[in-house]
PDB file of C-alpha atoms in Angstrom:
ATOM      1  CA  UNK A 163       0.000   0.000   0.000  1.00 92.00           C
ATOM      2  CA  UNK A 164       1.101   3.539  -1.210  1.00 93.00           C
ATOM      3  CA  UNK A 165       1.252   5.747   2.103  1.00 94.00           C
ATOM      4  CA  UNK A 166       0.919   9.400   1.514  1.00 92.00           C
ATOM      5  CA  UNK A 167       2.491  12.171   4.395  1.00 91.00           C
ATOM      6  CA  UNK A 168      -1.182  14.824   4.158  1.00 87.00           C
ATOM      7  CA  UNK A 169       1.576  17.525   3.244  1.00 85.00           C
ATOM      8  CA  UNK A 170       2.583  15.371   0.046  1.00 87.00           C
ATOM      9  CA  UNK A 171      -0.606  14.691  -1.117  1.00 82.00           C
ATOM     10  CA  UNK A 172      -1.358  18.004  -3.121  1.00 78.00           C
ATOM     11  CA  UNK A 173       2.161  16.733  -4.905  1.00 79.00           C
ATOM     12  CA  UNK A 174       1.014  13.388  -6.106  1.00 77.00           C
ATOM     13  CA  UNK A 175       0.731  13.349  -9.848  1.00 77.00           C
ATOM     14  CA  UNK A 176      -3.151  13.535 -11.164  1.00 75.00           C
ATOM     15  CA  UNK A 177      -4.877  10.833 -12.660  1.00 79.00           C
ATOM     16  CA  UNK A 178      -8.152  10.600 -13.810  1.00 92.00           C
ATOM     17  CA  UNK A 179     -10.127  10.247 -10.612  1.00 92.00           C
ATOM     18  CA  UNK A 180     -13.310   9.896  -9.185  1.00 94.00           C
ATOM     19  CA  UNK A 181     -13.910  10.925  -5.486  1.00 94.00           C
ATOM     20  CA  UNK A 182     -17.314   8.961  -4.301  1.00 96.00           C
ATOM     21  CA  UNK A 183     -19.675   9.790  -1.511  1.00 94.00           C
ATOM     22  CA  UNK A 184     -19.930   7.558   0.990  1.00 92.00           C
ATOM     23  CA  UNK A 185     -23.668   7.491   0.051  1.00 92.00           C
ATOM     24  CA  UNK A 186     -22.777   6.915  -3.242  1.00 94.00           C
ATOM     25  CA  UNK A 187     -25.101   3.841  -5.569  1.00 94.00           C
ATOM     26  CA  UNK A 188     -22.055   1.873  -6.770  1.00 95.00           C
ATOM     27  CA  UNK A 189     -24.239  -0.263  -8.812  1.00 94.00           C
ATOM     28  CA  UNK A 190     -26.135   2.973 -10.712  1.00 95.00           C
ATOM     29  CA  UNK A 191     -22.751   4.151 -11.388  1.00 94.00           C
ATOM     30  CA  UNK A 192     -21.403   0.563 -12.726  1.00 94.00           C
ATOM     31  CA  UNK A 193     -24.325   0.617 -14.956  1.00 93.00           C
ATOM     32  CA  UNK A 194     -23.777   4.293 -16.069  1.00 94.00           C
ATOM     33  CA  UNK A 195     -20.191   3.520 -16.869  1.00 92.00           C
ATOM     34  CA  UNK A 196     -18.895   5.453 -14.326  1.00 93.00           C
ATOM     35  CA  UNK A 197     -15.533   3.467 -13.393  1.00 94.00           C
ATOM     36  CA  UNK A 198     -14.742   3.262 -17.367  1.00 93.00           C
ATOM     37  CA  UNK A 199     -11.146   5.393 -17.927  1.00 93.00           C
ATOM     38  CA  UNK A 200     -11.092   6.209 -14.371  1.00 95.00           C
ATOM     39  CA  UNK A 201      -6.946   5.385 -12.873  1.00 94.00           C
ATOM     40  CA  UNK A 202      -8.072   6.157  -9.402  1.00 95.00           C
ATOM     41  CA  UNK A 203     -11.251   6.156  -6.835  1.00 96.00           C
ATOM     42  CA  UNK A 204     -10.820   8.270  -3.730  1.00 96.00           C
ATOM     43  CA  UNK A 205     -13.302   7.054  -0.700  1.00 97.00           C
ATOM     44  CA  UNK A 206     -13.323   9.427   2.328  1.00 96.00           C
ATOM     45  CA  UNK A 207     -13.539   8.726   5.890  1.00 95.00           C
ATOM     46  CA  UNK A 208     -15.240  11.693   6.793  1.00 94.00           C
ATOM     47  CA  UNK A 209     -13.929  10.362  10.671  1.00 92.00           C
ATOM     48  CA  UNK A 210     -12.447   7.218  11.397  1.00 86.00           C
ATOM     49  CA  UNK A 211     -15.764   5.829  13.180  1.00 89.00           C
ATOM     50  CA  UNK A 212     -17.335   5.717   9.993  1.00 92.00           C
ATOM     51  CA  UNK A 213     -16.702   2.604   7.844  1.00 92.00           C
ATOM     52  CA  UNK A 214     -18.562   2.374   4.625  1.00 95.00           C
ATOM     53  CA  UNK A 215     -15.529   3.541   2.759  1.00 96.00           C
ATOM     54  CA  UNK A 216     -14.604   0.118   3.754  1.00 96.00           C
ATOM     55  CA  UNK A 217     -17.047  -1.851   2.174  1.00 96.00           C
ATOM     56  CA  UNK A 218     -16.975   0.246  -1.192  1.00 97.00           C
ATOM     57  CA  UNK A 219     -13.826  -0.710  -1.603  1.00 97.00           C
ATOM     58  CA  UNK A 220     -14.694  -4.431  -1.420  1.00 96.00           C
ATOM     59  CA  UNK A 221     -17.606  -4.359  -3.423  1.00 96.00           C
ATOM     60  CA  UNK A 222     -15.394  -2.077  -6.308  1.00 96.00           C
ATOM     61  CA  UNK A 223     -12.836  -4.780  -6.423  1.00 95.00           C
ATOM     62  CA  UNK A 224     -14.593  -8.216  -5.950  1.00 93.00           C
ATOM     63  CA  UNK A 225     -18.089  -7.001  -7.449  1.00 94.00           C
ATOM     64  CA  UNK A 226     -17.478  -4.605  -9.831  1.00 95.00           C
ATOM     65  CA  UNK A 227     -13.828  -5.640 -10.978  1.00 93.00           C
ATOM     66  CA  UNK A 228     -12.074  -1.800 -10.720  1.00 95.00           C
ATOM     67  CA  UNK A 229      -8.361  -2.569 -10.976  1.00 94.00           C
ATOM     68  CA  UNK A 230      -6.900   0.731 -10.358  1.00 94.00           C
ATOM     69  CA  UNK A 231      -6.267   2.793  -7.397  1.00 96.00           C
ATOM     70  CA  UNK A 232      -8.094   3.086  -4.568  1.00 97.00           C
ATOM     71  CA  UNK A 233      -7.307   5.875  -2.264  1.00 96.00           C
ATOM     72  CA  UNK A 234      -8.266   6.423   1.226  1.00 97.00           C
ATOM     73  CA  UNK A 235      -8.909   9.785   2.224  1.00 96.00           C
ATOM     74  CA  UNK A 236      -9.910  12.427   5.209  1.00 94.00           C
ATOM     75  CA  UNK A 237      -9.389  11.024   8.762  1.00 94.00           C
ATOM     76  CA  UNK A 238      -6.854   8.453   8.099  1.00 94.00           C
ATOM     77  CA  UNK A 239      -5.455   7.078  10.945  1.00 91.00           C
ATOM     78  CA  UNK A 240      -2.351   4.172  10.982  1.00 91.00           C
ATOM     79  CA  UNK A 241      -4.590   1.507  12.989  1.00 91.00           C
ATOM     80  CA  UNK A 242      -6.684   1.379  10.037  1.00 93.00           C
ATOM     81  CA  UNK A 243      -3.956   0.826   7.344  1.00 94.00           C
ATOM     82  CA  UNK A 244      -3.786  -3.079   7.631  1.00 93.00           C
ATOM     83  CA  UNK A 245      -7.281  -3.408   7.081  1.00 93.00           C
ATOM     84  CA  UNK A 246      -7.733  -0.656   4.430  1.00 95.00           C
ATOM     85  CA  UNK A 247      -5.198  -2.515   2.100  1.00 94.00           C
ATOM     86  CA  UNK A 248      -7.194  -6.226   2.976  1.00 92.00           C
ATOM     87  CA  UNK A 249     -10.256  -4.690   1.771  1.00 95.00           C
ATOM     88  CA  UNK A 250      -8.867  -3.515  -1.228  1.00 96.00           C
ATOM     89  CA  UNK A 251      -7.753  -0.121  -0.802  1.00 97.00           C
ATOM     90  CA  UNK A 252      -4.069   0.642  -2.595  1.00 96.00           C
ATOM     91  CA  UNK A 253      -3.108   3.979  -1.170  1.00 96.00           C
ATOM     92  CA  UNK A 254      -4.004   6.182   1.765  1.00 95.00           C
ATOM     93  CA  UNK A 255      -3.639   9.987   2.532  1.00 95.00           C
ATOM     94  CA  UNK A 256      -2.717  10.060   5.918  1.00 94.00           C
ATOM     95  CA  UNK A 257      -4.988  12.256   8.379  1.00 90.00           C
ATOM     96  CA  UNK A 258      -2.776  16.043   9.377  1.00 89.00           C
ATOM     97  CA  UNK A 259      -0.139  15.072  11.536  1.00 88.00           C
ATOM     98  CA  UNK A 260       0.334  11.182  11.529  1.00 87.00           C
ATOM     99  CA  UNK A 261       3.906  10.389   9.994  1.00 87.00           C
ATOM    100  CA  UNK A 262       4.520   8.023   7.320  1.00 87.00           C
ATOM    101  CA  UNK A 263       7.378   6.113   9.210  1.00 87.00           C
ATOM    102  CA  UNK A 264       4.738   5.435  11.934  1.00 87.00           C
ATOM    103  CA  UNK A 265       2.211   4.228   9.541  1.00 87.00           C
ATOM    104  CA  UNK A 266       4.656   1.728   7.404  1.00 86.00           C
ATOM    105  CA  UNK A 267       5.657  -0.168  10.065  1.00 87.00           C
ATOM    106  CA  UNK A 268       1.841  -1.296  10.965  1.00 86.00           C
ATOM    107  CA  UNK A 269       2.470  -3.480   8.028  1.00 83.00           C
ATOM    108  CA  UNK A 270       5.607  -5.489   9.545  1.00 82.00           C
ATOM    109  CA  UNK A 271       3.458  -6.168  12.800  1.00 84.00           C
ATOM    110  CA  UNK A 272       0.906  -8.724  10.880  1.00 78.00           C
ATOM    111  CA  UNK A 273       2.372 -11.707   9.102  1.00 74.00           C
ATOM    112  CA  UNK A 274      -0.539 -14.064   8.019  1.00 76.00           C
ATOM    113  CA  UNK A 275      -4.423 -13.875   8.691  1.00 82.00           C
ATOM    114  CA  UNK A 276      -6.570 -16.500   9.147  1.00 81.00           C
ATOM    115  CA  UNK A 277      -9.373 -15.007   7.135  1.00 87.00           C
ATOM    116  CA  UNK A 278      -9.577 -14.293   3.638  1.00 85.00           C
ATOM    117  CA  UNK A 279      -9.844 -10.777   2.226  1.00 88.00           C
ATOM    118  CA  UNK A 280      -9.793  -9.256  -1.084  1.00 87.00           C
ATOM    119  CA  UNK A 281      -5.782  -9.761  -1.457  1.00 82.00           C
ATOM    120  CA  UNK A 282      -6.028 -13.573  -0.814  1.00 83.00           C
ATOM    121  CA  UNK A 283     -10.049 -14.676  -0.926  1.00 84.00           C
ATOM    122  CA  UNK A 284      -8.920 -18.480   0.875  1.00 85.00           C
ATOM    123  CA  UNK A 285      -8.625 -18.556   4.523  1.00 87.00           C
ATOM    124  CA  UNK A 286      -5.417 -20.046   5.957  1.00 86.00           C
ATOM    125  CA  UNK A 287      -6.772 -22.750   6.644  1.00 85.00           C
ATOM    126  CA  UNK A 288      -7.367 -23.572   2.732  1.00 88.00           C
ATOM    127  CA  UNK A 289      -4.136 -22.120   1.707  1.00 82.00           C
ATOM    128  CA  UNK A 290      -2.258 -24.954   4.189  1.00 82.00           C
ATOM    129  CA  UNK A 291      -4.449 -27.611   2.740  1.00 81.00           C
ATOM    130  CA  UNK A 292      -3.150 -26.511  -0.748  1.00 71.00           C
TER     131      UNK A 292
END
């Protein structure tokens, strides 16, 4: 997962991107054609209580196939990184004030989970058996 520092993130180059409400109908827009040409989807977490930013990512990659970038934004905190990239998100804009170092080692702290996720769909369980 791409971490971005909230100072860096005006820098980051510009690709075609659509920023989604949290209320937003992710089917209407599949059918519209919404996703078509689009490099990256921002999702907000207007605060880090609310989740549905969560589950639109989920439902872009494993229902709706998007295959570009998903990026987190708003109140991005680094306890939520892990899970943000298992459901499918691909970059983050950390919240003011939260350093990158901080927030890249949260990924050395997890080596395997025992459920499946949008990275790796089998459980551990299934992936031993294999």
């Amino acid at each position: 997962m791409k971490i971005i520092a909230h100072a860096e993130a005006a820098n980051d180059p510009i690709a075609k991107t659509l920023r989604l409400a949290n209320d937003a109908d992710l089917a209407q827009l599949a059918l519209d054609g919404a996703f078509r040409g689009i490099d990256r989807i921002e999702l907000n977490f207007p605060k880090f209580t609310d989740g549905r930013a969560y589950s639109q990512a989920v439902l872009l990659r494993r229902r709706y196939r998007f295959g570009g970038d998903i990026r987190a934004t708003g109140d991005v905190l680094i306890d939520s990184l892990v899970h943000m990239q298992r459901s499918g998100f691909t970059s983050a804009v950390l919240a003011e004030g939260v350093q990158s170092a901080a927030a890249e080692r949260q990924f050395a702290r997890y080596h395997a989970f025992y459920q499946g996720d949008v990275l790796q769909p089998q459980p551990l369980f299934a992936r031993e058996a294999a």
